[in-house]
Short mmCIF file of C-alpha atoms in Angstrom, two decimals:
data_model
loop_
_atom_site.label_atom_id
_atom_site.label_comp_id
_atom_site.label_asym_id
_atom_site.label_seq_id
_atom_site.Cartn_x
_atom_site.Cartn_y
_atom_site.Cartn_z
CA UNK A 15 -21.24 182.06 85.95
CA UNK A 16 -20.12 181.36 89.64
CA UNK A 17 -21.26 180.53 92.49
CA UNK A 18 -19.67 181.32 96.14
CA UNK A 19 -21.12 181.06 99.74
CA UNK A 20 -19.63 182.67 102.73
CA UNK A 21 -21.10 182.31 106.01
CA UNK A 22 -20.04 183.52 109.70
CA UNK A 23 -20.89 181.37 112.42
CA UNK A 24 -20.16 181.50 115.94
CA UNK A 25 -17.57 178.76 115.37
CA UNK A 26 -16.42 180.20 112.79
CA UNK A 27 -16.32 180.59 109.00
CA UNK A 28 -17.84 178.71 105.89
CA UNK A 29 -16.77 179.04 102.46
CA UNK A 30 -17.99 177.37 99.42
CA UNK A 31 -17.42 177.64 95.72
CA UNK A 32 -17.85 176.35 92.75
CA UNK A 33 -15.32 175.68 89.79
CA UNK A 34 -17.37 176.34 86.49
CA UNK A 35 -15.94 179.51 84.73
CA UNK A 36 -17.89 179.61 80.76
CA UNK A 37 -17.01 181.88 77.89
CA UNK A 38 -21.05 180.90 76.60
CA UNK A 39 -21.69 177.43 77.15
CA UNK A 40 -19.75 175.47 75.03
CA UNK A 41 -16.71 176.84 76.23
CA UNK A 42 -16.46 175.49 79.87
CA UNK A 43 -13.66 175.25 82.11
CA UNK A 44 -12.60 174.40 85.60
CA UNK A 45 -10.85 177.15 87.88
CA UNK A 46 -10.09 177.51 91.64
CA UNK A 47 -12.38 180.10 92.98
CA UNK A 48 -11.78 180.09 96.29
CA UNK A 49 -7.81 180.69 97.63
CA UNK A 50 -6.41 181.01 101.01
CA UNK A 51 -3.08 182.29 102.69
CA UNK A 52 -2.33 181.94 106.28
CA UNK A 53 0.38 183.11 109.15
CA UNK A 54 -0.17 179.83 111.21
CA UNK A 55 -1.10 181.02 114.68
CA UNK A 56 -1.92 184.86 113.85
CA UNK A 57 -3.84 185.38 110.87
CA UNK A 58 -6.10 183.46 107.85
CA UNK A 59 -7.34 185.30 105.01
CA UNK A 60 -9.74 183.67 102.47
CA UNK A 61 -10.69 185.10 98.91
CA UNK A 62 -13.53 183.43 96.74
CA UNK A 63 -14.35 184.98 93.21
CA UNK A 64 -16.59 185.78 91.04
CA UNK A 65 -16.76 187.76 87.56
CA UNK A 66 -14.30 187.70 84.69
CA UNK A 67 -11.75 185.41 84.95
CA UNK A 68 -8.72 187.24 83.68
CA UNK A 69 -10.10 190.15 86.20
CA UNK A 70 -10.19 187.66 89.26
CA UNK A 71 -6.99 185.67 88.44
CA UNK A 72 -4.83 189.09 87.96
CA UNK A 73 -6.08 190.19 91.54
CA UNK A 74 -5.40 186.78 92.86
CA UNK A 75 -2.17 186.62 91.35
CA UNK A 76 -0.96 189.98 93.05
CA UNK A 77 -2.07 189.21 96.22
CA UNK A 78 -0.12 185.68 95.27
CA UNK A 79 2.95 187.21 94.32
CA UNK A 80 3.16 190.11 97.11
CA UNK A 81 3.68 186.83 99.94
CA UNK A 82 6.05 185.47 97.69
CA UNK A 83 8.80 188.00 98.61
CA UNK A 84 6.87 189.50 101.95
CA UNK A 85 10.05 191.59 102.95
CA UNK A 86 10.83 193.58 99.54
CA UNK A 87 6.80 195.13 99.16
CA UNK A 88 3.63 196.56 101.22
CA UNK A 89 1.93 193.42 101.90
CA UNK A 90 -1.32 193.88 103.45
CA UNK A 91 -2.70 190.76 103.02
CA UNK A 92 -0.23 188.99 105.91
CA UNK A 93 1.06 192.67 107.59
CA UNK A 94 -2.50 194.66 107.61
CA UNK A 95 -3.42 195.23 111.49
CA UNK A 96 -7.11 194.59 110.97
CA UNK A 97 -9.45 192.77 108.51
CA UNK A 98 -11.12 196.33 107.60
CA UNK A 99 -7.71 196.96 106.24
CA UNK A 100 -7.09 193.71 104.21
CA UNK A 101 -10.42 194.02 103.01
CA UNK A 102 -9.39 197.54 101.74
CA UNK A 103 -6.51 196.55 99.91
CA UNK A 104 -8.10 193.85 97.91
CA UNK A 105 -10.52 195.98 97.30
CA UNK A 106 -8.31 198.42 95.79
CA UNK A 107 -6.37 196.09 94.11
CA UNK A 108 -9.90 194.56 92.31
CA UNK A 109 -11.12 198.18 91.35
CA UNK A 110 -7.32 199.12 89.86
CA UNK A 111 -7.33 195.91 87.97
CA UNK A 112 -10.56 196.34 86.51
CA UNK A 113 -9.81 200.23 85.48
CA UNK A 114 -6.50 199.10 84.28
CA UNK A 115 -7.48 196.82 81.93
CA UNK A 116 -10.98 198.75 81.26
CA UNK A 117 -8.28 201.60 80.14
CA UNK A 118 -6.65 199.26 78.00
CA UNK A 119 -9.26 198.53 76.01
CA UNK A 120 -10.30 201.85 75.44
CA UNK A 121 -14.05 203.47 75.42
CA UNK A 122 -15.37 201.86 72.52
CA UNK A 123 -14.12 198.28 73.61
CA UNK A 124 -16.11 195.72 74.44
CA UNK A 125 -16.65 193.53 77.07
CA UNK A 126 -17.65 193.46 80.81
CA UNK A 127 -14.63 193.15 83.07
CA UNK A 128 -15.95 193.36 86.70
CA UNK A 129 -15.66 190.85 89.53
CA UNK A 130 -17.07 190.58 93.12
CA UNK A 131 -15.28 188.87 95.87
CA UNK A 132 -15.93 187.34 99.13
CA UNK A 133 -13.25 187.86 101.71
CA UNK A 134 -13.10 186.30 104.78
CA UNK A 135 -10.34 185.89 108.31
CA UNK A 136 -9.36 186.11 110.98
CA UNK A 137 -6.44 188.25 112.67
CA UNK A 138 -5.37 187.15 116.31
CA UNK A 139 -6.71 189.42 118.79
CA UNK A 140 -9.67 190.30 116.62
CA UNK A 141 -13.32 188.60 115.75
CA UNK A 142 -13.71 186.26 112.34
CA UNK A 143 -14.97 188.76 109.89
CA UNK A 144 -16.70 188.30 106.28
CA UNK A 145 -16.66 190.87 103.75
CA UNK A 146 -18.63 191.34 100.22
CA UNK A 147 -16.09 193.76 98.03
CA UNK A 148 -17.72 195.55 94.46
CA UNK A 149 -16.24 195.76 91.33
CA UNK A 150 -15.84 199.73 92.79
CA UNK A 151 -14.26 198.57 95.61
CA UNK A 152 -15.90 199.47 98.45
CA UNK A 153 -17.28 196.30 100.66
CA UNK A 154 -19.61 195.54 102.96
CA UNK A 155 -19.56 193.51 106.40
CA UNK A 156 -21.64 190.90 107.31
CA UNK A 157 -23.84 191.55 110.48
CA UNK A 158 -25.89 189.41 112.81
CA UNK A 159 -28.67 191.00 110.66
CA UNK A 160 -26.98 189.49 107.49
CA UNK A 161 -24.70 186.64 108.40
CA UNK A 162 -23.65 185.01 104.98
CA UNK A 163 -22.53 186.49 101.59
CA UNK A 164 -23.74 185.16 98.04
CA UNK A 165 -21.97 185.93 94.78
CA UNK A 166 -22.55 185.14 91.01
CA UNK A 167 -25.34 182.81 90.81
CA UNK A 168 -27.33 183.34 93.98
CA UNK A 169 -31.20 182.94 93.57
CA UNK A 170 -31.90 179.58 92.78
CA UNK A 171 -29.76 178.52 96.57
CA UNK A 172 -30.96 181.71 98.80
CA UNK A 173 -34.09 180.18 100.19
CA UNK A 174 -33.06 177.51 101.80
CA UNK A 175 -29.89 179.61 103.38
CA UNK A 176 -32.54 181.76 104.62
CA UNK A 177 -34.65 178.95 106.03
CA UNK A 178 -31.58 177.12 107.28
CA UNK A 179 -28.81 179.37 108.66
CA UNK A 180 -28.12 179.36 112.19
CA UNK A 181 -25.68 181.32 113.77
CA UNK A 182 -24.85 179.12 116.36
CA UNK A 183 -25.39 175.84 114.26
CA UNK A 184 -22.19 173.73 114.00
CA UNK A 185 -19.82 173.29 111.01
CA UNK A 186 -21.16 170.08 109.96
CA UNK A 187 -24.61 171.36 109.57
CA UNK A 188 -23.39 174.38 107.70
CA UNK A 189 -21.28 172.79 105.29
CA UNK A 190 -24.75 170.25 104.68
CA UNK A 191 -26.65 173.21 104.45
CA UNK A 192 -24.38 175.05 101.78
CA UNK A 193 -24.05 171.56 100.17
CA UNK A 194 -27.80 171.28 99.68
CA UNK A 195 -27.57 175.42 98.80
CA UNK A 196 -25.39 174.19 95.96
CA UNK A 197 -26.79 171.27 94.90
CA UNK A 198 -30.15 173.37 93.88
CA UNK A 199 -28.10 175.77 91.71
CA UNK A 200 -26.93 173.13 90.34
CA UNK A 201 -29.94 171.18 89.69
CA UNK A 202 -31.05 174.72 87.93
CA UNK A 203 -28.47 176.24 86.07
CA UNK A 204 -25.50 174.43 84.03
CA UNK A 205 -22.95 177.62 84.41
CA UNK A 206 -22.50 176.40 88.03
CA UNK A 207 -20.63 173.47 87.96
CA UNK A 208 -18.93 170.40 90.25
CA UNK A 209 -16.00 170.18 91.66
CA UNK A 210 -16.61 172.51 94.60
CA UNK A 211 -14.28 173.61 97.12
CA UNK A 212 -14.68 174.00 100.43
CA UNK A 213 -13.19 175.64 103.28
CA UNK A 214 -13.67 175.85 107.01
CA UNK A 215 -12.17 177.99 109.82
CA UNK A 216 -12.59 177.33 113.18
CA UNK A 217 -12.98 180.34 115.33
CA UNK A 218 -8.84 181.31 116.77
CA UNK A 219 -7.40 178.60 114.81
CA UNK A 220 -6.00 180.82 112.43
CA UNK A 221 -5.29 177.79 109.88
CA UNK A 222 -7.76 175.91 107.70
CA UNK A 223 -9.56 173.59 109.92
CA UNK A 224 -11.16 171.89 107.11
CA UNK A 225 -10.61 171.48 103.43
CA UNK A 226 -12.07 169.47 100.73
CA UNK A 227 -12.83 169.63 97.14
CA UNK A 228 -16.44 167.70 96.20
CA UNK A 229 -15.43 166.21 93.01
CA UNK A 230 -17.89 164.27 90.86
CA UNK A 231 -19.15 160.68 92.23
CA UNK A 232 -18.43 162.16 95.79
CA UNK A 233 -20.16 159.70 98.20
CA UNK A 234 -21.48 162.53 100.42
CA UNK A 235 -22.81 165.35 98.09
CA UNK A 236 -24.28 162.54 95.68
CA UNK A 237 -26.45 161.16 98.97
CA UNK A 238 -27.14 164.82 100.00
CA UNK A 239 -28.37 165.42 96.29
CA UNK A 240 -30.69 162.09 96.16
CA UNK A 241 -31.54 162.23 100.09
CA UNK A 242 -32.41 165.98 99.58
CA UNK A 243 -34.91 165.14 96.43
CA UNK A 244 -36.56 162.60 98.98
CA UNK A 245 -36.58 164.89 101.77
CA UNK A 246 -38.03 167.86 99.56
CA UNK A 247 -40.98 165.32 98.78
CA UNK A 248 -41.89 164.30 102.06
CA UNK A 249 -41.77 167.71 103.20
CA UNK A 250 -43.88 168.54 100.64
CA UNK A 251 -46.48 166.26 101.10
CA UNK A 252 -46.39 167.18 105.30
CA UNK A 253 -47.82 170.66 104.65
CA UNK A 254 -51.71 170.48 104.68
CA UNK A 255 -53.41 169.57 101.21
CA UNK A 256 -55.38 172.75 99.11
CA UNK A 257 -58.82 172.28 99.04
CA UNK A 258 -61.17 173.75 96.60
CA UNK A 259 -63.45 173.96 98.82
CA UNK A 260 -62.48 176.73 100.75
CA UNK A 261 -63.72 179.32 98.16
CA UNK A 262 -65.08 180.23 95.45
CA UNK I 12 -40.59 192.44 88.71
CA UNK I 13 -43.39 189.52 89.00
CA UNK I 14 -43.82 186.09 89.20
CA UNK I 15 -45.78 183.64 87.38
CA UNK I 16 -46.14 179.90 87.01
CA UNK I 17 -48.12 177.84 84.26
CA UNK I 18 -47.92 174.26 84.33
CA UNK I 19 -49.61 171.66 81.87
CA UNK I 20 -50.81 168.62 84.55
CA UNK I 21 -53.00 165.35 83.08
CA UNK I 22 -55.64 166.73 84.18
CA UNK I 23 -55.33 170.11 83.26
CA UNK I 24 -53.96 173.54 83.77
CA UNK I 25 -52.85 175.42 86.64
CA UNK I 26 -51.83 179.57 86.86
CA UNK I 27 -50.80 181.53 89.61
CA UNK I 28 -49.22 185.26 89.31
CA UNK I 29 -48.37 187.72 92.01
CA UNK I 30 -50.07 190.91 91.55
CA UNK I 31 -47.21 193.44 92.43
CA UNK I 32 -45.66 195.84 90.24
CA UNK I 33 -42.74 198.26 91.13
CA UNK I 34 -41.07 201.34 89.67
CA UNK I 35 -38.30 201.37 92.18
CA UNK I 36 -38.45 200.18 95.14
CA UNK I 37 -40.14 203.07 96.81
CA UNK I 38 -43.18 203.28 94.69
CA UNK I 39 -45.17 199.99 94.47
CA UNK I 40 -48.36 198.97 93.34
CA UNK I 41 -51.22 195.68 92.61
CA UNK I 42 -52.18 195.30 89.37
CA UNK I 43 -54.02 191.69 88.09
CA UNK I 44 -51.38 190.36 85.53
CA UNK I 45 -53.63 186.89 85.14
CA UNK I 46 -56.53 187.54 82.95
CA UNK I 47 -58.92 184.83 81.17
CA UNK I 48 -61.85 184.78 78.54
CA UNK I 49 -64.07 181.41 78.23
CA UNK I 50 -66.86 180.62 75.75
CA UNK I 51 -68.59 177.66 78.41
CA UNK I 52 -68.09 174.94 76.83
CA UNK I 53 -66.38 175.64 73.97
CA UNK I 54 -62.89 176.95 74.75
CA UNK I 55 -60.65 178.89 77.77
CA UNK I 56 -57.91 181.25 77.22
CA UNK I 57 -56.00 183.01 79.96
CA UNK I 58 -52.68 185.13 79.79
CA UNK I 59 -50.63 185.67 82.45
CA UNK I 60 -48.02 188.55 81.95
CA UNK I 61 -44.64 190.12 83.39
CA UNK I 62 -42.63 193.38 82.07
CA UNK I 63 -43.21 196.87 81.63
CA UNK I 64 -46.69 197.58 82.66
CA UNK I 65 -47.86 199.61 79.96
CA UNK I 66 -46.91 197.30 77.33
CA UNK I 67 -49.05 194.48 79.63
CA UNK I 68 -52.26 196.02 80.31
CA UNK I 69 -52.30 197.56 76.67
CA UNK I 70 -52.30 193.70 75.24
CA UNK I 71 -54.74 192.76 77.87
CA UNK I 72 -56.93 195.81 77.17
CA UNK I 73 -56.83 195.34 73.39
CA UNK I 74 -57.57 191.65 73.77
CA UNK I 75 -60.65 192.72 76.04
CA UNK I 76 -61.72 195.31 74.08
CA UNK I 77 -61.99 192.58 70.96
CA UNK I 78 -64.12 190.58 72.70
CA UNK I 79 -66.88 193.35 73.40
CA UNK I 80 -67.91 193.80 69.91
CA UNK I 81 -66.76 190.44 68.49
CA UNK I 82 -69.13 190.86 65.11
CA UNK I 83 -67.46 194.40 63.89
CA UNK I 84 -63.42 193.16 63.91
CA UNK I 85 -61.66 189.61 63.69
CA UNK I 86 -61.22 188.26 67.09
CA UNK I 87 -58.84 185.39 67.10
CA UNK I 88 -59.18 184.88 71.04
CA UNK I 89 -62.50 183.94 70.89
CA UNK I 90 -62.85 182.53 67.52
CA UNK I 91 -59.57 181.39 66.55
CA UNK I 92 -59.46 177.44 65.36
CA UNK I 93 -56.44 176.36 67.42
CA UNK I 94 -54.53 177.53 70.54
CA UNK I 95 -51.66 177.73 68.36
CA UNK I 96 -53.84 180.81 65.97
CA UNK I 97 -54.40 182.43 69.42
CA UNK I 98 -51.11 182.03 70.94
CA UNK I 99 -49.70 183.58 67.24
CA UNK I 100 -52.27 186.15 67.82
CA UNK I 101 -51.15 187.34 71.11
CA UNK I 102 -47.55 187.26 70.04
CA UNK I 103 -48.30 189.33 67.09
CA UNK I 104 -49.87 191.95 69.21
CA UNK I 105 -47.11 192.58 71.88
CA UNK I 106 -44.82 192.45 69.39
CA UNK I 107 -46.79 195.50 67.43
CA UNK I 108 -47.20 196.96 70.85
CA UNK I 109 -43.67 197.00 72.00
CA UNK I 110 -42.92 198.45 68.67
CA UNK I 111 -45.33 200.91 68.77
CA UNK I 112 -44.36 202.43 71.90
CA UNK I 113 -40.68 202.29 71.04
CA UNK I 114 -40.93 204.09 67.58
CA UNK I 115 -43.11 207.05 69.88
CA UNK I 116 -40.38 207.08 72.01
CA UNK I 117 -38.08 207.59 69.04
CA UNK I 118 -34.00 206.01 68.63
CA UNK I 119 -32.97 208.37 71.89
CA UNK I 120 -35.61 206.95 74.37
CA UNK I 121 -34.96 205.69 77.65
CA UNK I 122 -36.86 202.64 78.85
CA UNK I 123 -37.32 199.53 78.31
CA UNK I 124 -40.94 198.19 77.22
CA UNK I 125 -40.39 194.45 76.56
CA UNK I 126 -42.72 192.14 78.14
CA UNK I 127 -43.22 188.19 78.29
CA UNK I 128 -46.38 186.64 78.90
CA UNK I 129 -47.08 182.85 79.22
CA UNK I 130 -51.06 181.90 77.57
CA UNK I 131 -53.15 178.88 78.36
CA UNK I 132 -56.01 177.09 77.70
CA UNK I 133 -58.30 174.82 75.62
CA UNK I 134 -60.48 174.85 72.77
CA UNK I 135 -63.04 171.80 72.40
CA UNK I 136 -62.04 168.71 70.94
CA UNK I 137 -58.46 169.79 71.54
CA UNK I 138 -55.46 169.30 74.37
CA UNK I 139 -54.95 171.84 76.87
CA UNK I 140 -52.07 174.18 75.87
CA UNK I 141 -49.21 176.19 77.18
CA UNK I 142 -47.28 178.55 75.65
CA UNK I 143 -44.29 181.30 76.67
CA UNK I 144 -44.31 184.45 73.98
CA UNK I 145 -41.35 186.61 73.88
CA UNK I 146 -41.20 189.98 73.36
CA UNK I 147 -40.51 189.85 70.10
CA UNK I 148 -43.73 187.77 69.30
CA UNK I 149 -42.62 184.01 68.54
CA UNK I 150 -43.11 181.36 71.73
CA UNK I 151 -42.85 178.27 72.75
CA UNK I 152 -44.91 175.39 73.78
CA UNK I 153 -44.80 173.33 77.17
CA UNK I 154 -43.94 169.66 76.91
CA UNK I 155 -43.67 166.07 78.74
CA UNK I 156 -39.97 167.82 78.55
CA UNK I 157 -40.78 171.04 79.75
CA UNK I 158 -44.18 171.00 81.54
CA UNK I 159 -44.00 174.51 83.09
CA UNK I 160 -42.97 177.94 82.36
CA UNK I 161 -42.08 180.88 84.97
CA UNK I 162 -42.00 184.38 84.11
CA UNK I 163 -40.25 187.19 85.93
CA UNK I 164 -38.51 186.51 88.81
CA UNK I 165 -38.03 182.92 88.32
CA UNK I 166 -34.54 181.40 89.72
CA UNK I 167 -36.02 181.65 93.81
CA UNK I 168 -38.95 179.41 93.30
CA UNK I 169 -37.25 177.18 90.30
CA UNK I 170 -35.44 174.28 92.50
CA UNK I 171 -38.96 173.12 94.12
CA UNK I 172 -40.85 173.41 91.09
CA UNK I 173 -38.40 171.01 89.36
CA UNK I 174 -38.51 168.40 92.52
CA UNK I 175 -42.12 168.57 93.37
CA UNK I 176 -43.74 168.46 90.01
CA UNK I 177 -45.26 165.49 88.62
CA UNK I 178 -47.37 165.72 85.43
CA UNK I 179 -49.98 162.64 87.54
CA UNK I 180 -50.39 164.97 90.42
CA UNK I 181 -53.77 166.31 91.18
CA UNK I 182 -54.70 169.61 91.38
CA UNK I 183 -54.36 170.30 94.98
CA UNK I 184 -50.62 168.96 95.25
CA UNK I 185 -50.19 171.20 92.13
CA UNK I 186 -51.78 174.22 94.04
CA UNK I 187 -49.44 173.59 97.30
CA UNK I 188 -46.52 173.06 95.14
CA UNK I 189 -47.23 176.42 93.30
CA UNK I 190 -47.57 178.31 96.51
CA UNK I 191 -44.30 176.86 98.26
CA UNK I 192 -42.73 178.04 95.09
CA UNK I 193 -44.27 181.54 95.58
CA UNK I 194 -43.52 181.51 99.27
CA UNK I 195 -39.88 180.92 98.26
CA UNK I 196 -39.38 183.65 96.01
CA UNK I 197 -41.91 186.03 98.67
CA UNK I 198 -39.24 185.31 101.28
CA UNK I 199 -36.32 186.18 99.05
CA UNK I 200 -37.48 189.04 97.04
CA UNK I 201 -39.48 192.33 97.54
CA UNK I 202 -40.47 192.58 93.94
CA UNK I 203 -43.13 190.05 94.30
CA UNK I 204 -45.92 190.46 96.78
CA UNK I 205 -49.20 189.35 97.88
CA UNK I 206 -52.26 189.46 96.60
CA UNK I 207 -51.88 185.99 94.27
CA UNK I 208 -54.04 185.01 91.61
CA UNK I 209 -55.23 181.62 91.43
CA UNK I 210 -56.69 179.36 88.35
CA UNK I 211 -57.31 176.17 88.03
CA UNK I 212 -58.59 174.96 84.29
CA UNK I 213 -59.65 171.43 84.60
CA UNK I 214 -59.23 169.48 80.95
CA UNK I 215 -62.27 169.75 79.05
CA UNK I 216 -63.81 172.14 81.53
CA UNK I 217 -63.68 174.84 78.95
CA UNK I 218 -64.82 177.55 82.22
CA UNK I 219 -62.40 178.33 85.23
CA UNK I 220 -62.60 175.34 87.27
CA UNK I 221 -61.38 177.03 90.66
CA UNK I 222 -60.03 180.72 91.11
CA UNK I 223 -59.07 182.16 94.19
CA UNK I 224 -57.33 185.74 95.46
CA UNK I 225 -54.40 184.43 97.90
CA UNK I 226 -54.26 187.88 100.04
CA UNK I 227 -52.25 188.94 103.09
CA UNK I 228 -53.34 187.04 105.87
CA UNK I 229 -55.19 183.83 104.01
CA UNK I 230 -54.49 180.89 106.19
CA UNK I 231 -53.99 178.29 104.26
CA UNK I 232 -51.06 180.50 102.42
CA UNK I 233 -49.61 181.10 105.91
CA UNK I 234 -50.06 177.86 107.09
CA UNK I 235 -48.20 176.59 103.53
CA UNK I 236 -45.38 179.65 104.78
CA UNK I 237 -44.63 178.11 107.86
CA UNK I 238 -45.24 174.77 107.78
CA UNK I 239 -42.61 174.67 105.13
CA UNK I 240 -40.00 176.48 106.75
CA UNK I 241 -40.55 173.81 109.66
CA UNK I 242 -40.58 171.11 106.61
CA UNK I 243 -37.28 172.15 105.53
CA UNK I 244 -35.56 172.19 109.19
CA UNK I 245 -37.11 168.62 109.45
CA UNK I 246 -35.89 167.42 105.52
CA UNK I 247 -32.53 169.14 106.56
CA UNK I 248 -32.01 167.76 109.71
CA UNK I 249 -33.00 163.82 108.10
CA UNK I 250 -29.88 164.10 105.75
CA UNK I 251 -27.12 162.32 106.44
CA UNK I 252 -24.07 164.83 108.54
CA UNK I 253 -20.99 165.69 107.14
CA UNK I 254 -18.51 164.02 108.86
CA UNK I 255 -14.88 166.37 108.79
CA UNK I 256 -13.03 162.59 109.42
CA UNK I 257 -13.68 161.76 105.64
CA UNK I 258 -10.95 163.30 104.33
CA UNK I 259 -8.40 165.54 104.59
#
């Protein structure tokens, strides 16, 4: 399993992911979900994925390979005029890779080779924009109304984003707040695993304005993990008590 | 979908279900899916239940329906030795009544009819007991290891449950534990609605010890809602901030 945050911000944009890809549990390995390319000064696109691996690498690779010689192909990724269209391609791209290889394998084959993605930027000129793109390919935007995009493992962290999220809070509360969003999956469910990655993207910046991977033994998501525990209790025992009393 | 919690405390037992059942979205219902059966002062026995309705309230029924004429047929819920005969018992028959409904339905039919339930309870001279039966009959018991079982819609409310509880606690932190947990997954999922059901089965009791209906409106359930959205803010806001200078 997976699991991604992507939040918008008035600053800005928030991405989180985790590393854990399993083929069942006792076959567990560590991948880079989360990938970013960038024209310094005009345009950042981020990508996080979840889903089959093979799926999510082959899309990732093509959109890899198309900046590597930018001149000879249709690159949409660092040409397309608007996020809508960037979001369109990979979205293409993820529902041609998954009938490709769906075709391959023929109707009576096995196996479940979808993928989601998250897909954030920012193109000069325009907002910072956050997409959610199906294994169909069609996407959705995030809205005032829905500011921040889940994928793969998403219940056990979604209450406290909904409790928590602000759209005008500041990076450093965000990233704590997807931090302590993460650290309850984690608590929960062993197919989400450390090291994390982390992005940030300040708002016309069009570069990464923060990155960090939260490795095991990391000072800060170890104290937000303990201090969160603590927290948790004392909030806990601040709400009134139950009393019997009250009814029958 | 549904929610329920069991948990196994020191100094008893403690159920709560939501009572909302759903065949899409668009046509919703309440149904009681926590049902108990005491002899006073000899033993308690309650059943809490998620899946496809039918297959629920046709367990329940047939379980009720033994204990109205308990001299004409073999009624291991009230008469059975151990809670282990009675959880076996109760396996037995959703298993039979799963099977029943699919062998009706014949190799072709659509629908799924599986169900879970989680049983609890206490027969003199005996610990309380919790078990979670599968579909297919066979369960499992609660432990020191595993003192609680959710059924249904379980990942939302999971991460509290697992740093609130505390086997010591008394029966009105377990009742405001229980309910943050339900408030969680309330917030985050439509599936599981108000009206809860509320029992309390103090150790050697033997008799419902507290029940109460948590409907729309009850103040102490809205008082737990908000307080601990407020609680959270404040538990958030006492961790330590991410500080971008850390690293790269």
């Amino acid at each position: 399993m997976t699991y991604c945050v992507g939040m918008v911000l008035d600053k800005g944009l928030v991405l989180m992911s985790d590393t854990r890809t399993n083929s069942g549990v006792d076959n567990i390995s560590t991948f880079r979900k989360l990938s970013h390319w960038s024209v310094p000064g005009e345009r950042i696109i981020a990508v996080m994925t979840a889903g089959n691996l093979a799926t999510t690498q082959a899309v990732i690779s093509q959109l890899e390979e198309r900046t590597k010689a930018p001149g000879e192909r249709d690159n949409t990724l660092l040409k397309g005029a608007t996020m809508f269209q960037v979001a369109t391609e990979i979205g293409r791209l993820l529902r041609a890779t998954i009938e490709n290889v769906q075709r391959a394998n023929g109707e009576g084959g096995k196996g479940r080779f979808t993928a989601t993605m998250i897909v954030a930027g920012q193109i000069r000129g325009m907002q910072p924009r956050l997409f959610m793109i199906y294994p169909e390919g069609n996407f959705i935007e995030a809205s005032h109304d829905t500011p921040f995009f889940q994928i793969g493992e998403t219940k056990y962290g979604r209450p406290i984003l909904l409790r928590g999220y602000d759209r005008d809070m500041s990076f450093e509360d965000a990233v704590k707040l997807t931090m302590v969003s993460f650290d309850s999956t984690l608590k929960a469910n062993l197919s989400v695993g450390l090291p994390l990655d982390l992005l940030v993207i300040a708002k016309d910046a069009f570069a990464p304005t923060h990155a960090h991977r939260v490795s095991a033994g990391d000072a800060y998501f170890e104290a937000i993990s303990r201090g969160w525990g603590n927290a948790l209790r004392s909030a806990f025992h601040s709400l009134p008590a139950y009393r019997f009393s009250d009814d029958a």
